[in-house]
Amino acid sequence: MPPATGRAFALLLLCAVCAPAVPAQQAQRDERLVRYESVLLAYAGGDRDEALQRLGEMSWQTLDAAWALLLSQVKNVATCPNCADPVSRLPLPAAAMLHLDRDRLDNPRQFDVEQRPRCPGRQAQRALQVADLLATRPETREFARRLFLGAAQRAQWDACMEEAVATGRAGLALFPDDADLLLAVGASYEKWARLVDVRTASLLGDAARHLERALAADPGRATTRVHLGRVLWRQGRFEDARATFEAAVTPGADAGALYLAHTFLGHLHHRAGRSEAAVECFHRALAIAPLGQAAALGLAHALRLRGDTTGAGQSADQVLAARDKPLDPLVNYLADNAAGAEDLLDELREGTRR
Amino acid sequence: MRLAPALLAAALVAGGASLAFAQAVPQFSSDVGVAYVDVFVSDHERPVPGLHGHDFELRDDGVPQRVELAEIDAMPVQVLLVFDSSNSLTGEKRAALRVAGDLLLAALRPVDEVGVIAFSDDIRWLARPTLDRRAVHEAIASLQPVGATAVYDALAAALAVADPRGRTLVILFTDEVDNSSLLDATDLRAAAVRSSALVHLVTVRRRGPFVPNTRVQPDSHPLQEIAELTGGRAWIADSVANLTAAFTRIAATFATRYVLRYEPAGEPTPGWHRLEVKLRKGKAKVQARRGYWVPDPAVR
């Protein structure tokens, strides 16, 4: 199956429950729904490989029919008190993960990044439709929120920017003030603006708006301030960026965010010609992460431009000579805070086991 | 293989009274002022041998200079191989880099040191500058693909550790777009003009855009301008199979370069000084760095 385009992906997400109504009696005895439910139960029971294979063998005609039948059962619950609620009866969180896992098999991550990435496709859309349904029930609402977040972050990580934004925004339609989703969407717009030549100003504007909302929802999160500071910097709002980075430097803040705030402040000061302040900021970053590659090279660069060739060489050499350096927080930052996507999805997947 | 015009070299270094390059220092100061400029001359991609100092016309900030050829045999070169070892380093590319490394090593003189820096999102020495060719060969053979690509930071690191007392040739291989650097092209330009190192970029033409409207165009590279600023150039192979040809051309230039020596008149003023080098006669192409930087003592 060819992967859906980003725009098609977004449109489908806008219409999460868009299957035709089916009479309840038909739904209950339909062979296609029985097959689908059997696959869900196998996945939830731990037979994941088998379930994923069987799902892959089902035609989209069958899958869409089963989904329509299932939705009709959900609708009928309101008017039929004796009818079983499929949301309670079926392992629907497992269904969401099943579809997401099948999508990964259909669109595997490509490490040869010279190729266009394989972006989320139709199975991922179905997973989000299931999540949309789960969000209507208090007991599964948090699962749905985290699924939207994990799926959006996975798309970010894979540089599928339209899909990342569409997924995050579909989540925000259900959880409008969620700081995690707002950060994910804001960071996606930020990354998108880095990758393209066109619409950059518009994308940065969208990034800033979402990150400001994320900050309003959770003012204590330094990571959000770091992202917002970088966006403001790219918008040419240097003093706002500086103030935002400085506000991220608070006691108790996440060490990675603190390191980045100092490193970015150093880079900003350096670009503004404030050499001494730049060097001081890079040293502060290195006090947090002594083998921090970005800060050490930022320091080397600042020293070099001051004419301190020896100091620059020493700072760079220290980085080059270090073995088994921990991953610089800048790397995760540039992946737009999405490095934890697979961990989050793993956690959700494990939670679905019956 | 798309091999554009010529290659070459340029390092501008000012030294004391001695002509020996190893004793030179990389900046002008009030009491010393001997400059060296690496030059490569080619005619339709072929090196032009047998030139003399009086064949060259060199202008420093528009002022003609009296130049002579320096004896390059007495000038060791430090070569820094800065190789991309990110996820995109396929087996085919690794094999090509090993061949390329051996080609370069064979083209060097015994006095020339070679160091290897590998970069992905992690930048590290695989071999510090050494005369031990086997160690360098093994370092290149140990390249393993992993991680993202911090090409700007890697080049900045190489320029920072380049021997400030001598001539450094940086050969940067990357086949990917930067996605993990703190520094960017603006920073690298500033670093390049302050360095005496000469930078060659070797890359493979991309088969397709990573994302729509990607910043990188197939026939250019953001680092191309920086390489040319230092007197080097970008070598863009149209396939991995042709990568070794690019390295072969670079190696060939080692043996056919000129080093011009001159003494700038007066005390150099801080800042950027534009250099122009051309032949007095003929239409051969001259490649040299486009200028040099004199630091402002008051800034430190």
mmCIF file with all atom_site columns, N, CA and C in Angstrom, chain A residues 200-242:
data_model
loop_
_atom_site.group_PDB
_atom_site.id
_atom_site.type_symbol
_atom_site.label_atom_id
_atom_site.label_alt_id
_atom_site.label_comp_id
_atom_site.label_asym_id
_atom_site.label_entity_id
_atom_site.label_seq_id
_atom_site.pdbx_PDB_ins_code
_atom_site.Cartn_x
_atom_site.Cartn_y
_atom_site.Cartn_z
_atom_site.occupancy
_atom_site.B_iso_or_equiv
_atom_site.pdbx_formal_charge
_atom_site.auth_seq_id
_atom_site.auth_comp_id
_atom_site.auth_asym_id
_atom_site.auth_atom_id
_atom_site.pdbx_PDB_model_num
ATOM 1   N N  . THR A 1 200 ? 8.832  29.628 5.622  1.00 0.00 ? 200 THR A N  1
ATOM 2   C CA . THR A 1 200 ? 9.568  29.552 6.881  1.00 0.00 ? 200 THR A CA 1
ATOM 3   C C  . THR A 1 200 ? 8.965  30.477 7.946  1.00 0.00 ? 200 THR A C  1
ATOM 4   N N  . ALA A 1 201 ? 8.650  31.711 7.543  1.00 0.00 ? 201 ALA A N  1
ATOM 5   C CA . ALA A 1 201 ? 8.122  32.672 8.514  1.00 0.00 ? 201 ALA A CA 1
ATOM 6   C C  . ALA A 1 201 ? 6.797  32.175 9.090  1.00 0.00 ? 201 ALA A C  1
ATOM 7   N N  . SER A 1 202 ? 5.969  31.630 8.218  1.00 0.00 ? 202 SER A N  1
ATOM 8   C CA . SER A 1 202 ? 4.676  31.132 8.671  1.00 0.00 ? 202 SER A CA 1
ATOM 9   C C  . SER A 1 202 ? 4.845  29.954 9.634  1.00 0.00 ? 202 SER A C  1
ATOM 10  N N  . LEU A 1 203 ? 5.759  29.057 9.295  1.00 0.00 ? 203 LEU A N  1
ATOM 11  C CA . LEU A 1 203 ? 5.993  27.892 10.153 1.00 0.00 ? 203 LEU A CA 1
ATOM 12  C C  . LEU A 1 203 ? 6.554  28.314 11.505 1.00 0.00 ? 203 LEU A C  1
ATOM 13  N N  . LEU A 1 204 ? 7.465  29.283 11.491 1.00 0.00 ? 204 LEU A N  1
ATOM 14  C CA . LEU A 1 204 ? 8.014  29.766 12.763 1.00 0.00 ? 204 LEU A CA 1
ATOM 15  C C  . LEU A 1 204 ? 6.924  30.453 13.590 1.00 0.00 ? 204 LEU A C  1
ATOM 16  N N  . GLY A 1 205 ? 6.032  31.152 12.918 1.00 0.00 ? 205 GLY A N  1
ATOM 17  C CA . GLY A 1 205 ? 4.911  31.783 13.630 1.00 0.00 ? 205 GLY A CA 1
ATOM 18  C C  . GLY A 1 205 ? 4.029  30.734 14.289 1.00 0.00 ? 205 GLY A C  1
ATOM 19  N N  . ASP A 1 206 ? 3.728  29.657 13.540 1.00 0.00 ? 206 ASP A N  1
ATOM 20  C CA . ASP A 1 206 ? 2.933  28.565 14.119 1.00 0.00 ? 206 ASP A CA 1
ATOM 21  C C  . ASP A 1 206 ? 3.675  27.930 15.296 1.00 0.00 ? 206 ASP A C  1
ATOM 22  N N  . ALA A 1 207 ? 4.982  27.768 15.124 1.00 0.00 ? 207 ALA A N  1
ATOM 23  C CA . ALA A 1 207 ? 5.785  27.182 16.204 1.00 0.00 ? 207 ALA A CA 1
ATOM 24  C C  . ALA A 1 207 ? 5.696  28.052 17.458 1.00 0.00 ? 207 ALA A C  1
ATOM 25  N N  . ALA A 1 208 ? 5.898  29.347 17.279 1.00 0.00 ? 208 ALA A N  1
ATOM 26  C CA . ALA A 1 208 ? 5.884  30.252 18.435 1.00 0.00 ? 208 ALA A CA 1
ATOM 27  C C  . ALA A 1 208 ? 4.528  30.224 19.138 1.00 0.00 ? 208 ALA A C  1
ATOM 28  N N  . ARG A 1 209 ? 3.458  30.229 18.355 1.00 0.00 ? 209 ARG A N  1
ATOM 29  C CA . ARG A 1 209 ? 2.113  30.236 18.956 1.00 0.00 ? 209 ARG A CA 1
ATOM 30  C C  . ARG A 1 209 ? 1.890  28.975 19.804 1.00 0.00 ? 209 ARG A C  1
ATOM 31  N N  . HIS A 1 210 ? 2.257  27.828 19.258 1.00 0.00 ? 210 HIS A N  1
ATOM 32  C CA . HIS A 1 210 ? 2.044  26.590 20.021 1.00 0.00 ? 210 HIS A CA 1
ATOM 33  C C  . HIS A 1 210 ? 2.952  26.522 21.245 1.00 0.00 ? 210 HIS A C  1
ATOM 34  N N  . LEU A 1 211 ? 4.186  26.979 21.089 1.00 0.00 ? 211 LEU A N  1
ATOM 35  C CA . LEU A 1 211 ? 5.104  26.919 22.228 1.00 0.00 ? 211 LEU A CA 1
ATOM 36  C C  . LEU A 1 211 ? 4.693  27.902 23.330 1.00 0.00 ? 211 LEU A C  1
ATOM 37  N N  . GLU A 1 212 ? 4.161  29.042 22.936 1.00 0.00 ? 212 GLU A N  1
ATOM 38  C CA . GLU A 1 212 ? 3.673  29.989 23.954 1.00 0.00 ? 212 GLU A CA 1
ATOM 39  C C  . GLU A 1 212 ? 2.479  29.397 24.706 1.00 0.00 ? 212 GLU A C  1
ATOM 40  N N  . ARG A 1 213 ? 1.620  28.696 23.971 1.00 0.00 ? 213 ARG A N  1
ATOM 41  C CA . ARG A 1 213 ? 0.484  28.027 24.635 1.00 0.00 ? 213 ARG A CA 1
ATOM 42  C C  . ARG A 1 213 ? 0.996  26.913 25.551 1.00 0.00 ? 213 ARG A C  1
ATOM 43  N N  . ALA A 1 214 ? 2.019  26.194 25.091 1.00 0.00 ? 214 ALA A N  1
ATOM 44  C CA . ALA A 1 214 ? 2.585  25.125 25.921 1.00 0.00 ? 214 ALA A CA 1
ATOM 45  C C  . ALA A 1 214 ? 3.158  25.698 27.209 1.00 0.00 ? 214 ALA A C  1
ATOM 46  N N  . LEU A 1 215 ? 3.770  26.854 27.081 1.00 0.00 ? 215 LEU A N  1
ATOM 47  C CA . LEU A 1 215 ? 4.362  27.502 28.250 1.00 0.00 ? 215 LEU A CA 1
ATOM 48  C C  . LEU A 1 215 ? 3.269  27.979 29.212 1.00 0.00 ? 215 LEU A C  1
ATOM 49  N N  . ALA A 1 216 ? 2.182  28.483 28.642 1.00 0.00 ? 216 ALA A N  1
ATOM 50  C CA . ALA A 1 216 ? 1.066  28.914 29.488 1.00 0.00 ? 216 ALA A CA 1
ATOM 51  C C  . ALA A 1 216 ? 0.479  27.713 30.235 1.00 0.00 ? 216 ALA A C  1
ATOM 52  N N  . ALA A 1 217 ? 0.465  26.546 29.558 1.00 0.00 ? 217 ALA A N  1
ATOM 53  C CA . ALA A 1 217 ? -0.098 25.347 30.186 1.00 0.00 ? 217 ALA A CA 1
ATOM 54  C C  . ALA A 1 217 ? 0.838  24.775 31.242 1.00 0.00 ? 217 ALA A C  1
ATOM 55  N N  . ASP A 1 218 ? 2.128  24.952 31.042 1.00 0.00 ? 218 ASP A N  1
ATOM 56  C CA . ASP A 1 218 ? 3.109  24.413 31.992 1.00 0.00 ? 218 ASP A CA 1
ATOM 57  C C  . ASP A 1 218 ? 4.309  25.356 32.059 1.00 0.00 ? 218 ASP A C  1
ATOM 58  N N  . PRO A 1 219 ? 4.178  26.423 32.851 1.00 0.00 ? 219 PRO A N  1
ATOM 59  C CA . PRO A 1 219 ? 5.241  27.449 32.872 1.00 0.00 ? 219 PRO A CA 1
ATOM 60  C C  . PRO A 1 219 ? 6.567  26.942 33.411 1.00 0.00 ? 219 PRO A C  1
ATOM 61  N N  . GLY A 1 220 ? 6.557  25.837 34.104 1.00 0.00 ? 220 GLY A N  1
ATOM 62  C CA . GLY A 1 220 ? 7.793  25.364 34.725 1.00 0.00 ? 220 GLY A CA 1
ATOM 63  C C  . GLY A 1 220 ? 8.675  24.530 33.827 1.00 0.00 ? 220 GLY A C  1
ATOM 64  N N  . ARG A 1 221 ? 8.251  24.261 32.606 1.00 0.00 ? 221 ARG A N  1
ATOM 65  C CA . ARG A 1 221 ? 9.034  23.351 31.769 1.00 0.00 ? 221 ARG A CA 1
ATOM 66  C C  . ARG A 1 221 ? 10.101 24.108 30.984 1.00 0.00 ? 221 ARG A C  1
ATOM 67  N N  . ALA A 1 222 ? 11.342 23.913 31.402 1.00 0.00 ? 222 ALA A N  1
ATOM 68  C CA . ALA A 1 222 ? 12.451 24.649 30.786 1.00 0.00 ? 222 ALA A CA 1
ATOM 69  C C  . ALA A 1 222 ? 12.631 24.257 29.316 1.00 0.00 ? 222 ALA A C  1
ATOM 70  N N  . THR A 1 223 ? 12.340 23.004 28.995 1.00 0.00 ? 223 THR A N  1
ATOM 71  C CA . THR A 1 223 ? 12.507 22.552 27.608 1.00 0.00 ? 223 THR A CA 1
ATOM 72  C C  . THR A 1 223 ? 11.670 23.395 26.650 1.00 0.00 ? 223 THR A C  1
ATOM 73  N N  . THR A 1 224 ? 10.462 23.724 27.072 1.00 0.00 ? 224 THR A N  1
ATOM 74  C CA . THR A 1 224 ? 9.597  24.540 26.219 1.00 0.00 ? 224 THR A CA 1
ATOM 75  C C  . THR A 1 224 ? 10.211 25.920 26.008 1.00 0.00 ? 224 THR A C  1
ATOM 76  N N  . ARG A 1 225 ? 10.784 26.465 27.073 1.00 0.00 ? 225 ARG A N  1
ATOM 77  C CA . ARG A 1 225 ? 11.413 27.793 26.947 1.00 0.00 ? 225 ARG A CA 1
ATOM 78  C C  . ARG A 1 225 ? 12.603 27.739 25.986 1.00 0.00 ? 225 ARG A C  1
ATOM 79  N N  . VAL A 1 226 ? 13.343 26.639 26.040 1.00 0.00 ? 226 VAL A N  1
ATOM 80  C CA . VAL A 1 226 ? 14.493 26.507 25.145 1.00 0.00 ? 226 VAL A CA 1
ATOM 81  C C  . VAL A 1 226 ? 14.019 26.493 23.684 1.00 0.00 ? 226 VAL A C  1
ATOM 82  N N  . HIS A 1 227 ? 12.984 25.713 23.414 1.00 0.00 ? 227 HIS A N  1
ATOM 83  C CA . HIS A 1 227 ? 12.443 25.684 22.044 1.00 0.00 ? 227 HIS A CA 1
ATOM 84  C C  . HIS A 1 227 ? 11.927 27.064 21.630 1.00 0.00 ? 227 HIS A C  1
ATOM 85  N N  . LEU A 1 228 ? 11.182 27.691 22.542 1.00 0.00 ? 228 LEU A N  1
ATOM 86  C CA . LEU A 1 228 ? 10.622 29.004 22.204 1.00 0.00 ? 228 LEU A CA 1
ATOM 87  C C  . LEU A 1 228 ? 11.743 30.016 21.974 1.00 0.00 ? 228 LEU A C  1
ATOM 88  N N  . GLY A 1 229 ? 12.782 29.945 22.787 1.00 0.00 ? 229 GLY A N  1
ATOM 89  C CA . GLY A 1 229 ? 13.908 30.859 22.616 1.00 0.00 ? 229 GLY A CA 1
ATOM 90  C C  . GLY A 1 229 ? 14.545 30.721 21.239 1.00 0.00 ? 229 GLY A C  1
ATOM 91  N N  . ARG A 1 230 ? 14.715 29.479 20.799 1.00 0.00 ? 230 ARG A N  1
ATOM 92  C CA . ARG A 1 230 ? 15.310 29.258 19.476 1.00 0.00 ? 230 ARG A CA 1
ATOM 93  C C  . ARG A 1 230 ? 14.411 29.783 18.360 1.00 0.00 ? 230 ARG A C  1
ATOM 94  N N  . VAL A 1 231 ? 13.094 29.599 18.528 1.00 0.00 ? 231 VAL A N  1
ATOM 95  C CA . VAL A 1 231 ? 12.173 30.089 17.501 1.00 0.00 ? 231 VAL A CA 1
ATOM 96  C C  . VAL A 1 231 ? 12.215 31.621 17.453 1.00 0.00 ? 231 VAL A C  1
ATOM 97  N N  . LEU A 1 232 ? 12.196 32.232 18.621 1.00 0.00 ? 232 LEU A N  1
ATOM 98  C CA . LEU A 1 232 ? 12.241 33.705 18.667 1.00 0.00 ? 232 LEU A CA 1
ATOM 99  C C  . LEU A 1 232 ? 13.543 34.211 18.038 1.00 0.00 ? 232 LEU A C  1
ATOM 100 N N  . TRP A 1 233 ? 14.611 33.520 18.301 1.00 0.00 ? 233 TRP A N  1
ATOM 101 C CA . TRP A 1 233 ? 15.908 33.887 17.713 1.00 0.00 ? 233 TRP A CA 1
ATOM 102 C C  . TRP A 1 233 ? 15.804 33.830 16.190 1.00 0.00 ? 233 TRP A C  1
ATOM 103 N N  . ARG A 1 234 ? 15.232 32.754 15.693 1.00 0.00 ? 234 ARG A N  1
ATOM 104 C CA . ARG A 1 234 ? 15.125 32.609 14.241 1.00 0.00 ? 234 ARG A CA 1
ATOM 105 C C  . ARG A 1 234 ? 14.173 33.633 13.642 1.00 0.00 ? 234 ARG A C  1
ATOM 106 N N  . GLN A 1 235 ? 13.257 34.121 14.460 1.00 0.00 ? 235 GLN A N  1
ATOM 107 C CA . GLN A 1 235 ? 12.362 35.183 13.980 1.00 0.00 ? 235 GLN A CA 1
ATOM 108 C C  . GLN A 1 235 ? 13.035 36.549 14.041 1.00 0.00 ? 235 GLN A C  1
ATOM 109 N N  . GLY A 1 236 ? 14.249 36.582 14.537 1.00 0.00 ? 236 GLY A N  1
ATOM 110 C CA . GLY A 1 236 ? 14.960 37.861 14.621 1.00 0.00 ? 236 GLY A CA 1
ATOM 111 C C  . GLY A 1 236 ? 14.657 38.634 15.878 1.00 0.00 ? 236 GLY A C  1
ATOM 112 N N  . ARG A 1 237 ? 13.944 38.001 16.817 1.00 0.00 ? 237 ARG A N  1
ATOM 113 C CA . ARG A 1 237 ? 13.591 38.678 18.071 1.00 0.00 ? 237 ARG A CA 1
ATOM 114 C C  . ARG A 1 237 ? 14.663 38.330 19.107 1.00 0.00 ? 237 ARG A C  1
ATOM 115 N N  . PHE A 1 238 ? 15.839 38.904 18.926 1.00 0.00 ? 238 PHE A N  1
ATOM 116 C CA . PHE A 1 238 ? 17.000 38.470 19.698 1.00 0.00 ? 238 PHE A CA 1
ATOM 117 C C  . PHE A 1 238 ? 16.859 38.711 21.200 1.00 0.00 ? 238 PHE A C  1
ATOM 118 N N  . GLU A 1 239 ? 16.377 39.892 21.563 1.00 0.00 ? 239 GLU A N  1
ATOM 119 C CA . GLU A 1 239 ? 16.271 40.177 23.001 1.00 0.00 ? 239 GLU A CA 1
ATOM 120 C C  . GLU A 1 239 ? 15.193 39.324 23.654 1.00 0.00 ? 239 GLU A C  1
ATOM 121 N N  . ASP A 1 240 ? 14.094 39.065 22.916 1.00 0.00 ? 240 ASP A N  1
ATOM 122 C CA . ASP A 1 240 ? 13.067 38.156 23.455 1.00 0.00 ? 240 ASP A CA 1
ATOM 123 C C  . ASP A 1 240 ? 13.648 36.756 23.628 1.00 0.00 ? 240 ASP A C  1
ATOM 124 N N  . ALA A 1 241 ? 14.456 36.344 22.654 1.00 0.00 ? 241 ALA A N  1
ATOM 125 C CA . ALA A 1 241 ? 15.077 35.023 22.734 1.00 0.00 ? 241 ALA A CA 1
ATOM 126 C C  . ALA A 1 241 ? 15.992 34.940 23.947 1.00 0.00 ? 241 ALA A C  1
ATOM 127 N N  . ARG A 1 242 ? 16.782 35.988 24.107 1.00 0.00 ? 242 ARG A N  1
ATOM 128 C CA . ARG A 1 242 ? 17.722 36.011 25.241 1.00 0.00 ? 242 ARG A CA 1
ATOM 129 C C  . ARG A 1 242 ? 16.964 35.913 26.561 1.00 0.00 ? 242 ARG A C  1
#
